[in-house]
CSV table of C-alpha atoms in Angstrom, one decimal:
chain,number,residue,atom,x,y,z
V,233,UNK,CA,207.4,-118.8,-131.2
V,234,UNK,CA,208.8,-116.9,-134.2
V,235,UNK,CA,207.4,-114.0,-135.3
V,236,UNK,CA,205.3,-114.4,-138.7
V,237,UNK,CA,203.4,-112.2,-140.6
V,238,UNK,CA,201.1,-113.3,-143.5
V,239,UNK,CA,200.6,-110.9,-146.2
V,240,UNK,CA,198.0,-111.5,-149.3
V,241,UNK,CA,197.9,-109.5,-152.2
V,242,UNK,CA,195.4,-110.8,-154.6
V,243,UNK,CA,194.8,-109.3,-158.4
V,244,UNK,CA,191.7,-109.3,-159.8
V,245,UNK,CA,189.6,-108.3,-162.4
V,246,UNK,CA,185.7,-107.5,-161.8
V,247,UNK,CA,183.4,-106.9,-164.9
V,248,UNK,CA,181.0,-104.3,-164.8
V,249,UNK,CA,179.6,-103.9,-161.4
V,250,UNK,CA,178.7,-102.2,-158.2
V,251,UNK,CA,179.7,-104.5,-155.4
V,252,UNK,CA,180.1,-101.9,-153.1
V,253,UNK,CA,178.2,-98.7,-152.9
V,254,UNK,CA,178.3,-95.2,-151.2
V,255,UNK,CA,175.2,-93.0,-149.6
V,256,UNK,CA,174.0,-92.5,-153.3
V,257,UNK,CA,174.1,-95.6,-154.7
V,258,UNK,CA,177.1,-94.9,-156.9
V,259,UNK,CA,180.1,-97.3,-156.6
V,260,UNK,CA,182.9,-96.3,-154.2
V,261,UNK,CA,186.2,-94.8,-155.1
V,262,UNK,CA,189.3,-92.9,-154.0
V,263,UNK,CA,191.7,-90.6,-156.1
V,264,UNK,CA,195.1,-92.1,-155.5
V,265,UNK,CA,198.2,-91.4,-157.9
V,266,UNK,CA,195.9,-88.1,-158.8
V,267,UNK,CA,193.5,-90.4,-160.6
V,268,UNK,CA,190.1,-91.4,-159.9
V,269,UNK,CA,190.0,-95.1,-159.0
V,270,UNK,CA,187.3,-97.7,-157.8
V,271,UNK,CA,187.3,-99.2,-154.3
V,272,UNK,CA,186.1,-101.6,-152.1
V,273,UNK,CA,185.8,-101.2,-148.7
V,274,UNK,CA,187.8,-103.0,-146.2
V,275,UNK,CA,184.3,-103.9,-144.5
V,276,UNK,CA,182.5,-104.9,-147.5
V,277,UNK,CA,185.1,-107.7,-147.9
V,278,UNK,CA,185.8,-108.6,-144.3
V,279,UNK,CA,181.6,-109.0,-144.4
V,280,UNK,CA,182.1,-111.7,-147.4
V,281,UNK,CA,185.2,-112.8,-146.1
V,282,UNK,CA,182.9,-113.6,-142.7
V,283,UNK,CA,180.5,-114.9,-144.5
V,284,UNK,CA,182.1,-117.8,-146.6
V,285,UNK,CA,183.4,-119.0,-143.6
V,286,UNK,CA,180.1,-120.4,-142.7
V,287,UNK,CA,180.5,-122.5,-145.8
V,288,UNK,CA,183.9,-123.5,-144.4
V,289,UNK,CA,183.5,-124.2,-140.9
V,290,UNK,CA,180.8,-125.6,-139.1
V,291,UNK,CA,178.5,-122.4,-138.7
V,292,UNK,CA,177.7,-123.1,-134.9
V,293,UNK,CA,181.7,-122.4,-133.9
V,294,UNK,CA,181.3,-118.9,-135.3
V,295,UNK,CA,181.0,-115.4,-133.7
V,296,UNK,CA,177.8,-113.7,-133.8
V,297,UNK,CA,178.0,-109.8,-134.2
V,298,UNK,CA,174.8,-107.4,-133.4
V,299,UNK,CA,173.0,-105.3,-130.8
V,300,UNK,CA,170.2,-107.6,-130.0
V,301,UNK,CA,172.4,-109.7,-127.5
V,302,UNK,CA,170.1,-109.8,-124.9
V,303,UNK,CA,167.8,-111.8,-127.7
V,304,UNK,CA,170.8,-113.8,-128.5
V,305,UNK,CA,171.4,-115.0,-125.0
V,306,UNK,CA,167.9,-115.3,-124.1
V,307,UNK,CA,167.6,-117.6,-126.8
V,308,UNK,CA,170.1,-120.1,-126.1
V,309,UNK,CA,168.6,-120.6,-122.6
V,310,UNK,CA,165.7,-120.6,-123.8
V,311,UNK,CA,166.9,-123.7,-125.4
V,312,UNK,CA,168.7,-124.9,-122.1
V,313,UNK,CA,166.4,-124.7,-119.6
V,314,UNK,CA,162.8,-124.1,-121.6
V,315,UNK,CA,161.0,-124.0,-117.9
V,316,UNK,CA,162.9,-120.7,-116.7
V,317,UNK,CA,160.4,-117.4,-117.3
V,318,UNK,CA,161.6,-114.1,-118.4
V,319,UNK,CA,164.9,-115.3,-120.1
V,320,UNK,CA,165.0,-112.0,-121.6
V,321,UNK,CA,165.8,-110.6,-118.1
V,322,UNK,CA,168.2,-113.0,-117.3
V,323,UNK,CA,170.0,-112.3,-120.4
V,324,UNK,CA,169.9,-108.7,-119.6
V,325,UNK,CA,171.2,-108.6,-116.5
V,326,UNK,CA,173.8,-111.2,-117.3
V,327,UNK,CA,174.9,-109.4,-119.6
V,328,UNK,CA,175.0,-105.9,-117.4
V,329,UNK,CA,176.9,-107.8,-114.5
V,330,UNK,CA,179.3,-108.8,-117.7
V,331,UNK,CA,180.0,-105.2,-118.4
V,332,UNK,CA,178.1,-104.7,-121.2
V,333,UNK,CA,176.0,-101.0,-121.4
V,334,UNK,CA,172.3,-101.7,-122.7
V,335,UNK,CA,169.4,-99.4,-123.7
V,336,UNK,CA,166.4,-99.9,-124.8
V,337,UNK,CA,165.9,-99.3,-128.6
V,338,UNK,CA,165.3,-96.2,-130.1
V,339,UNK,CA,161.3,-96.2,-131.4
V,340,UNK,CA,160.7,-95.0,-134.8
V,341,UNK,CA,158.0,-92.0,-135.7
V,342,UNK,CA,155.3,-94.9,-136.6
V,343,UNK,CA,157.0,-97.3,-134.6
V,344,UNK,CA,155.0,-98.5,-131.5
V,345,UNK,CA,156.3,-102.2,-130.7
V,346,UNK,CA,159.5,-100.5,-129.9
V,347,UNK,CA,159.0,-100.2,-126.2
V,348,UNK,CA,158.4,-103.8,-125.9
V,349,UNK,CA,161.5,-105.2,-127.2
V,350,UNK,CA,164.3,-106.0,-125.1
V,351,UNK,CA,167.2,-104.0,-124.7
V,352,UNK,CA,169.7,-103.8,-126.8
V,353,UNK,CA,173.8,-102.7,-126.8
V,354,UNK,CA,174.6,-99.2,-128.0
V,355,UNK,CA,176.6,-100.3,-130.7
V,356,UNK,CA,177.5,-104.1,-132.5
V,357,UNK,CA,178.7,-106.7,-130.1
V,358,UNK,CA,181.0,-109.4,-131.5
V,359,UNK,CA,180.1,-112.5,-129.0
V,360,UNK,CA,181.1,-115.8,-129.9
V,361,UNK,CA,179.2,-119.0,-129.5
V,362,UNK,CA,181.3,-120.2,-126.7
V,363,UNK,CA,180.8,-117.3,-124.9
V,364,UNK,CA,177.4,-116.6,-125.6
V,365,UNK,CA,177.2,-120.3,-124.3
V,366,UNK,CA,179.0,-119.2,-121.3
V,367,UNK,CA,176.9,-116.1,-119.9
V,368,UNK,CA,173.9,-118.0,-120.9
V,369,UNK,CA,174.8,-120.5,-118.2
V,370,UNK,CA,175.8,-117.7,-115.8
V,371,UNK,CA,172.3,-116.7,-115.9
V,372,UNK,CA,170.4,-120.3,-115.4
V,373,UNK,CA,173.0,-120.9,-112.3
V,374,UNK,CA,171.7,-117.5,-110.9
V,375,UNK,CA,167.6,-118.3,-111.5
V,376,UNK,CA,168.5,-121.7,-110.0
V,377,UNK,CA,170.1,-120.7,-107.2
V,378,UNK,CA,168.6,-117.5,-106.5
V,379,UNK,CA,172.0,-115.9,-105.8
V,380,UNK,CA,173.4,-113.0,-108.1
V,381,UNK,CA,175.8,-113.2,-110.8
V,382,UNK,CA,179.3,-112.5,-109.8
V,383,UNK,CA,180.2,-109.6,-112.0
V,384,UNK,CA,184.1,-111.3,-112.8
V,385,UNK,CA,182.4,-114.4,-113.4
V,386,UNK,CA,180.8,-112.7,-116.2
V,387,UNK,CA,183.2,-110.7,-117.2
V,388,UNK,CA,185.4,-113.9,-117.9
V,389,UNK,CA,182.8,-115.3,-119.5
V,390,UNK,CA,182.6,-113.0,-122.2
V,391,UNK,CA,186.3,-113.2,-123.1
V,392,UNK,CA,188.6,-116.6,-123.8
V,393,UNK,CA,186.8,-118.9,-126.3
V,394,UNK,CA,187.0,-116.6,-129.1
V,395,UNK,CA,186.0,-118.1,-132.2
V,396,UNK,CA,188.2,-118.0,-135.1
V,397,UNK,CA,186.3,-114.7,-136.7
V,398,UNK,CA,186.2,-113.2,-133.2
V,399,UNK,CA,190.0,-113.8,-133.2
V,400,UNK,CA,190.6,-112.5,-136.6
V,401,UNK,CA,188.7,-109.5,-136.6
V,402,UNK,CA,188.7,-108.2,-133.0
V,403,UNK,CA,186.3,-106.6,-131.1
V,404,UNK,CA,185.7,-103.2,-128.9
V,405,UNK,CA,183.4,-102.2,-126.4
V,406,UNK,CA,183.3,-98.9,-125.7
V,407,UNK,CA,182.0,-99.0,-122.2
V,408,UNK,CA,184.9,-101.9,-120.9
V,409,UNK,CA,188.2,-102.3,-122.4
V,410,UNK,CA,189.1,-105.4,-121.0
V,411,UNK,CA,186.8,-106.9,-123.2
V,412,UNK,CA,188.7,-105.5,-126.5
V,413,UNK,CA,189.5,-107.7,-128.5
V,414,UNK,CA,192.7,-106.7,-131.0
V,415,UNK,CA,192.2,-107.6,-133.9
V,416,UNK,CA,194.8,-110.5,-136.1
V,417,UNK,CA,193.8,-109.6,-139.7
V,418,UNK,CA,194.1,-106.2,-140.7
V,419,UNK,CA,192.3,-105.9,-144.5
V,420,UNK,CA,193.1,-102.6,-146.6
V,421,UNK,CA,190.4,-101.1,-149.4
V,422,UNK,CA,190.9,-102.2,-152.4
V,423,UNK,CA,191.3,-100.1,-155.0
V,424,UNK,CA,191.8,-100.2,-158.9
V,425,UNK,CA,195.3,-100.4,-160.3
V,426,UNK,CA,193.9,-98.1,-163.0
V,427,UNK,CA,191.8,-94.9,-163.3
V,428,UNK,CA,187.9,-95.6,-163.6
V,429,UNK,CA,185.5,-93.1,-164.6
V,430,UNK,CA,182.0,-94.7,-163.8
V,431,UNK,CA,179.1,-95.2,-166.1
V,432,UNK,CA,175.3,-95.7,-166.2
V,433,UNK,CA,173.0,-98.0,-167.3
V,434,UNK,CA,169.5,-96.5,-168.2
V,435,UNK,CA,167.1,-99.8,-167.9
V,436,UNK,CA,163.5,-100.2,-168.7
V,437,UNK,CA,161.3,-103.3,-168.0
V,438,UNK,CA,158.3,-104.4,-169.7
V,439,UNK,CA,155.1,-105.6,-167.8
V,440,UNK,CA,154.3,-108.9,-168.7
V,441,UNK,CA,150.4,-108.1,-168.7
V,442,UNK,CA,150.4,-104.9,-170.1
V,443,UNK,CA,147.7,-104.6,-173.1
V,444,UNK,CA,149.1,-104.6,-176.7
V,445,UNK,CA,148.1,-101.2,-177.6
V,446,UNK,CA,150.7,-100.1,-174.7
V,447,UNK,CA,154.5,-99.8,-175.8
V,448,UNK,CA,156.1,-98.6,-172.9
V,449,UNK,CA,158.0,-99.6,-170.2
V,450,UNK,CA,156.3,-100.9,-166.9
V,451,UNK,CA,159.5,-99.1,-165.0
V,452,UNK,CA,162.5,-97.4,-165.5
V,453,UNK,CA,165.6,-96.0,-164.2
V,454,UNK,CA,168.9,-96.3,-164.1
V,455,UNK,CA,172.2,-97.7,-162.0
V,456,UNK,CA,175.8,-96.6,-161.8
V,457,UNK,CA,178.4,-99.0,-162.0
V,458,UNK,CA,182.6,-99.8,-163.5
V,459,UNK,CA,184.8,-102.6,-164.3
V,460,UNK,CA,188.1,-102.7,-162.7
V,461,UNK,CA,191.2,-104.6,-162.0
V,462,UNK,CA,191.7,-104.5,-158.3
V,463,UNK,CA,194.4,-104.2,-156.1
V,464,UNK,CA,193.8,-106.4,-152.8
V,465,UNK,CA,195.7,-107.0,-149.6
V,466,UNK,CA,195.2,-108.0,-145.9
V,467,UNK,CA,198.0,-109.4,-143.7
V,468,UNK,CA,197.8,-111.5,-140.3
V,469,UNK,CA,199.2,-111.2,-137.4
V,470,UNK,CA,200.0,-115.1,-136.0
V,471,UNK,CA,201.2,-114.0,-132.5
V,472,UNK,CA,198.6,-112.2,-131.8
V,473,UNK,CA,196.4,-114.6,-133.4
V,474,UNK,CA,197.9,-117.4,-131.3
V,475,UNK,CA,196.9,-114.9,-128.3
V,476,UNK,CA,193.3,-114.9,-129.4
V,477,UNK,CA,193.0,-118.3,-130.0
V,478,UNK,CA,195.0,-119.7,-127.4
V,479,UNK,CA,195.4,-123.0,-129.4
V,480,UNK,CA,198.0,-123.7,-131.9
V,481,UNK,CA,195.9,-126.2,-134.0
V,482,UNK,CA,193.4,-123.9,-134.1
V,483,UNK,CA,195.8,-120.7,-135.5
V,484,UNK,CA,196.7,-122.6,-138.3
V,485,UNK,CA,193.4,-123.4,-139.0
V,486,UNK,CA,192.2,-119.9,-139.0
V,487,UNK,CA,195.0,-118.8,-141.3
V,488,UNK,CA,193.9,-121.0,-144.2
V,489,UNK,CA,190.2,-120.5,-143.5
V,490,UNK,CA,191.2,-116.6,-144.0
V,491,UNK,CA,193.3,-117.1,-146.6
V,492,UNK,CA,190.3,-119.2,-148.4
V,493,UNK,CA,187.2,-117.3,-147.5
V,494,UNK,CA,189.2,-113.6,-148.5
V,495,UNK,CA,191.1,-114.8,-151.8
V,496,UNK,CA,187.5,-116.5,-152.7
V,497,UNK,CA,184.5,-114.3,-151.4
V,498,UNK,CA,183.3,-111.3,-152.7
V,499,UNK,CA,180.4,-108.7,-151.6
V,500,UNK,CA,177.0,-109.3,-153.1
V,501,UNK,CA,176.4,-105.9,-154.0
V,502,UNK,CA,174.5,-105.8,-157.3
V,503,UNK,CA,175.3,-109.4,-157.5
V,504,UNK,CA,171.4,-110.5,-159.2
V,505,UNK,CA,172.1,-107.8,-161.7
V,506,UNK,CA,175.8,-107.8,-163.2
V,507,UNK,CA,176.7,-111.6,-162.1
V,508,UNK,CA,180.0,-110.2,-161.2
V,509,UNK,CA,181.5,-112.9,-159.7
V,510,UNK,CA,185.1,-114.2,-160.8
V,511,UNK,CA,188.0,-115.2,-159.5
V,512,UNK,CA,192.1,-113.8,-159.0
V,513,UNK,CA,193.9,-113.3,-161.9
V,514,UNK,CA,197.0,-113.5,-159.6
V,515,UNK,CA,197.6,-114.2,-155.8
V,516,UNK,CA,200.9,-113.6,-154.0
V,517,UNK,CA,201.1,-114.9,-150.6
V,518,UNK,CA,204.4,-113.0,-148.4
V,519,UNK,CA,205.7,-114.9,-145.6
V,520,UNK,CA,207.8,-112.5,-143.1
V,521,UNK,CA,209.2,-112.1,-140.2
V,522,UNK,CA,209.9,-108.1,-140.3
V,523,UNK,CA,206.6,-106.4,-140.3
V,524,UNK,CA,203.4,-106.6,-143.0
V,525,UNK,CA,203.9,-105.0,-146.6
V,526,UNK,CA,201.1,-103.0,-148.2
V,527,UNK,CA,202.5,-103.2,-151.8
V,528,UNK,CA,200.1,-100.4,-153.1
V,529,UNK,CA,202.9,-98.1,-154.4
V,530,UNK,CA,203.4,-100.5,-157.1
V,531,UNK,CA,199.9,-98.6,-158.6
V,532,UNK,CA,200.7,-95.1,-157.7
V,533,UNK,CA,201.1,-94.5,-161.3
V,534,UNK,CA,198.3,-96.1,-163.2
V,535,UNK,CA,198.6,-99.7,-165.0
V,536,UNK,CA,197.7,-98.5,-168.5
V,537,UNK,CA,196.0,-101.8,-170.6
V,538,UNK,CA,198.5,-100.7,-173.9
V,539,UNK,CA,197.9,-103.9,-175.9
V,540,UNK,CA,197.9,-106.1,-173.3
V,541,UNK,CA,195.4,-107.2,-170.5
V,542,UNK,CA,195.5,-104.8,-167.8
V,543,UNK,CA,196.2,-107.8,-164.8
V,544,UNK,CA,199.3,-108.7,-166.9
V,545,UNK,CA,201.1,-105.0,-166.7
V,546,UNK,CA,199.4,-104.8,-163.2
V,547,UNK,CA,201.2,-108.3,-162.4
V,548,UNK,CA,204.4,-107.0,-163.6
V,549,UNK,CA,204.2,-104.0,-161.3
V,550,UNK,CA,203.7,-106.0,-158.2
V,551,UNK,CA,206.7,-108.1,-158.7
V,552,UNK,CA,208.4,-105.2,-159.4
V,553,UNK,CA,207.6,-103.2,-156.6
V,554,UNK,CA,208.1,-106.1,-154.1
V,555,UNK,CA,211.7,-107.0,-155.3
V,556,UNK,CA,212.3,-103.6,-154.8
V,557,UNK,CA,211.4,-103.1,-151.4
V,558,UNK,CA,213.2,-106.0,-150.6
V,559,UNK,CA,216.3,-105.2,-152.1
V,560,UNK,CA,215.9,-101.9,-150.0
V,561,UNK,CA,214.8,-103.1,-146.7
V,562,UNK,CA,214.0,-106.7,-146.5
V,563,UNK,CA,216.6,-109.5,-145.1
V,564,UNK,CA,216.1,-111.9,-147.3
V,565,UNK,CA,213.7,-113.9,-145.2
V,566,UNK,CA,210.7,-113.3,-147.0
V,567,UNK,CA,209.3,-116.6,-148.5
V,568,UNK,CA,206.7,-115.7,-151.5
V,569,UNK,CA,203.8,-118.4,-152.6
V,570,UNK,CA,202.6,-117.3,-156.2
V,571,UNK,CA,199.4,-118.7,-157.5
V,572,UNK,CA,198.0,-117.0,-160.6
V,573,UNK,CA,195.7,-117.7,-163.6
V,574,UNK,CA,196.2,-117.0,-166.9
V,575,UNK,CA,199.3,-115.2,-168.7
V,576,UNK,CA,199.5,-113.1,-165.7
V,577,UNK,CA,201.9,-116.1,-164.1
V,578,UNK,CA,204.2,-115.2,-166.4
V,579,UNK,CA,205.4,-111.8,-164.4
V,580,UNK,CA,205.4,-113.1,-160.8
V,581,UNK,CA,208.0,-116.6,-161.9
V,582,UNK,CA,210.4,-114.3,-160.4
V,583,UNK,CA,208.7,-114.4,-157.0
V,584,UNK,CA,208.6,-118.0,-157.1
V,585,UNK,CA,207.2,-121.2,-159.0
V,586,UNK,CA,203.2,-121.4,-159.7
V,587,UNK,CA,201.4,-123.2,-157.6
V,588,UNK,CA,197.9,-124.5,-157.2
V,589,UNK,CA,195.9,-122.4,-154.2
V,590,UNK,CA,195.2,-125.3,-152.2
V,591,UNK,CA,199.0,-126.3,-152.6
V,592,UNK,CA,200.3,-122.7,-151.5
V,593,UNK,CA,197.0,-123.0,-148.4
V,594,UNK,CA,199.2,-126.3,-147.5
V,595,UNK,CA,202.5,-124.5,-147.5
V,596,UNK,CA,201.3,-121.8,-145.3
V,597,UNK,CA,200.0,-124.2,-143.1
V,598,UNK,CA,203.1,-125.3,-142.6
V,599,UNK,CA,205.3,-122.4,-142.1
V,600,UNK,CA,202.9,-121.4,-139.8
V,601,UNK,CA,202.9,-125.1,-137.2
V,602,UNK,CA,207.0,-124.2,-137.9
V,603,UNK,CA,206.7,-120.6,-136.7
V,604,UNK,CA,204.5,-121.4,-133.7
V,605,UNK,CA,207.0,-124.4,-132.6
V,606,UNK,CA,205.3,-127.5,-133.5
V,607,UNK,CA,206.4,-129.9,-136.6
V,608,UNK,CA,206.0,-128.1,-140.2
């Protein structure tokens, strides 16, 4: 197996929005280069990135993440063996022979249903289906039979079989180790390649059967939000992936369905009011073998618009900055996949001929099936 690291840096320009907010409902954002600039969280786009895979892959091979686990496995053997009472319980202590701390949830002030709901985890389980599959099973053995669950029965049944997002994204429980999970995909915040200063929208709305000596506004208020060009990376690991997985097919199959859902997705924050959806102005794809690339420094100083359209100049600077760090560190291995929209292509030729996104998907499949030792 050769070592191969995928790095994606994606360009793009988002209208006025707020896909991503902080405690106050303001959009995030981060000084960098002494500026202020807007961000995105790495978890609000791992979240979409997460999501849009269920619109890629059948949504019953996915991971599941929360703290109602014992609800999760209770329900699937509720669906296996309907007759068994108490599935809660066997869940529960399924999932306690597994490892796995549980408590029961914390009641609110006005909250009195709280005491009757099962227990949960302290903190969000990542369990995919095969394994939830797999300690669900454990459990209708043990009723059957009458005997105990054998803890490292358990404990094996809540690792192997990790599902692609499982794989990607990792997992860690803080009470047992050996179920960690590292993670393949590592996904930075994105932040603007320019300085934003945010703005408000005061808003009114009228109510549709208000009399017609009345004027004013049935509500009112107001919403902070931007427009930005944003700088986006995340990189993958396919060793370790391959380790996850434990499947070559199945690596290469969870590279493109990454490279899809996180060039394509995008949090819903705000969504119903700005219609902030688009897509990359540009997206370079880095094929290595030395070690991932954040190309961020290329936006250090900010991208001034000057005449042109701000993903143009921003385009310029992350070719720039790439065929610098090579020419300072790299080995000439790196292979580079442009895809890009627009007169933005225009700036990355250098990094190599345009292609369509489902063309360069096809090319990183392939490089991959290479690097793992199977046919390109």
């Amino acid at each position: 197996m050769t070592r191969l690291f995928v790095d994606v840096h994606v360009l793009q320009t988002v209208p006025p929005s707020n896909i991503n907010r902080d405690d106050t409902g303001s959009p995030k954002s981060a000084v960098y280069g002494g500026v202020p600039r807007a961000r995105v969280s790495s978890q609000a786009w791992k979240r979409a990135t997460r999501q849009m895979f269920r619109d890629l892959l059948d949504p019953a091979t996915l991971g599941v993440r929360t703290k109602r686990v014992v609800e999760l496995v209770a329900e699937r053997i509720h669906t296996v063996a309907a007759d068994l009472d108490q599935p809660e319980t066997l869940a529960a202590q399924v999932l306690k022979d597994a490892g796995i701390k549980l408590e029961k949830p914390k009641r609110g002030k006005k909250d009195d249903t709280a005491g009757d709901e099962p227990e949960q985890s302290g903190y969000l389980l990542f369990l995919s289906a095969s394994q939830i599959a797999r300690l669900a099973t454990l459990a209708i053995e043990s009723a059957r039979t009458g005997t105990p669950v054998d803890k490292s029965a358990a404990r094996a049944a809540a690792q192997g079989d990790n599902s692609i997002d499982v794989a990607l994204f990792g997992r860690m429980v803080a009470d047992s180790a050996d179920l960690n999970i590292d993670a393949a995909a590592q996904v930075a915040h994105a932040i603007s390649v320019h300085a934003v200063n945010n703005e408000f929208d005061y808003f009114t709305a009228v109510d549709d059967r208000a009399p017609e000596n009345n004027a004013g506004a049935g509500m009112l208020g107001y919403v902070e939000f931007n427009s930005s060009t944003l700088y986006r990376y995340a990189t993958v690991n396919t060793a370790m992936l391959r380790e996850n997985l434990g499947d070559d097919t199945a690596t290469v199959d969870a590279v493109t369905t990454f490279l899809t859902a996180f060039v394509k997705s995008m949090p819903t924050g705000k969504q119903n009011t700005f219609a902030n959806r688009t897509l990359p102005e540009a997206v370079l794809i880095s094929l290595r073998t030395d070690q991932p690339v954040n190309l961020v420094g290329a936006f250090e100083e900010p991208v001034n618009a000057a005449g042109a359209a701000r993903a143009i100049g921003a385009a310029k600077a992350l070719a720039t900055r790439l065929q610098n760090v090579e020419h300072a560190y790299g080995d000439g291995s790196t292979e580079n996949l442009v895809v890009a929209a627009g007169e933005a292509v225009g700036e990355l030729t250098s990094l190599g001929e345009p292609l369509r996104f489902s063309t360069a998907i096809e090319q990183v499949a392939a490089k991959v099936r290479s690097a793992l030792g199977g046919p390109a």
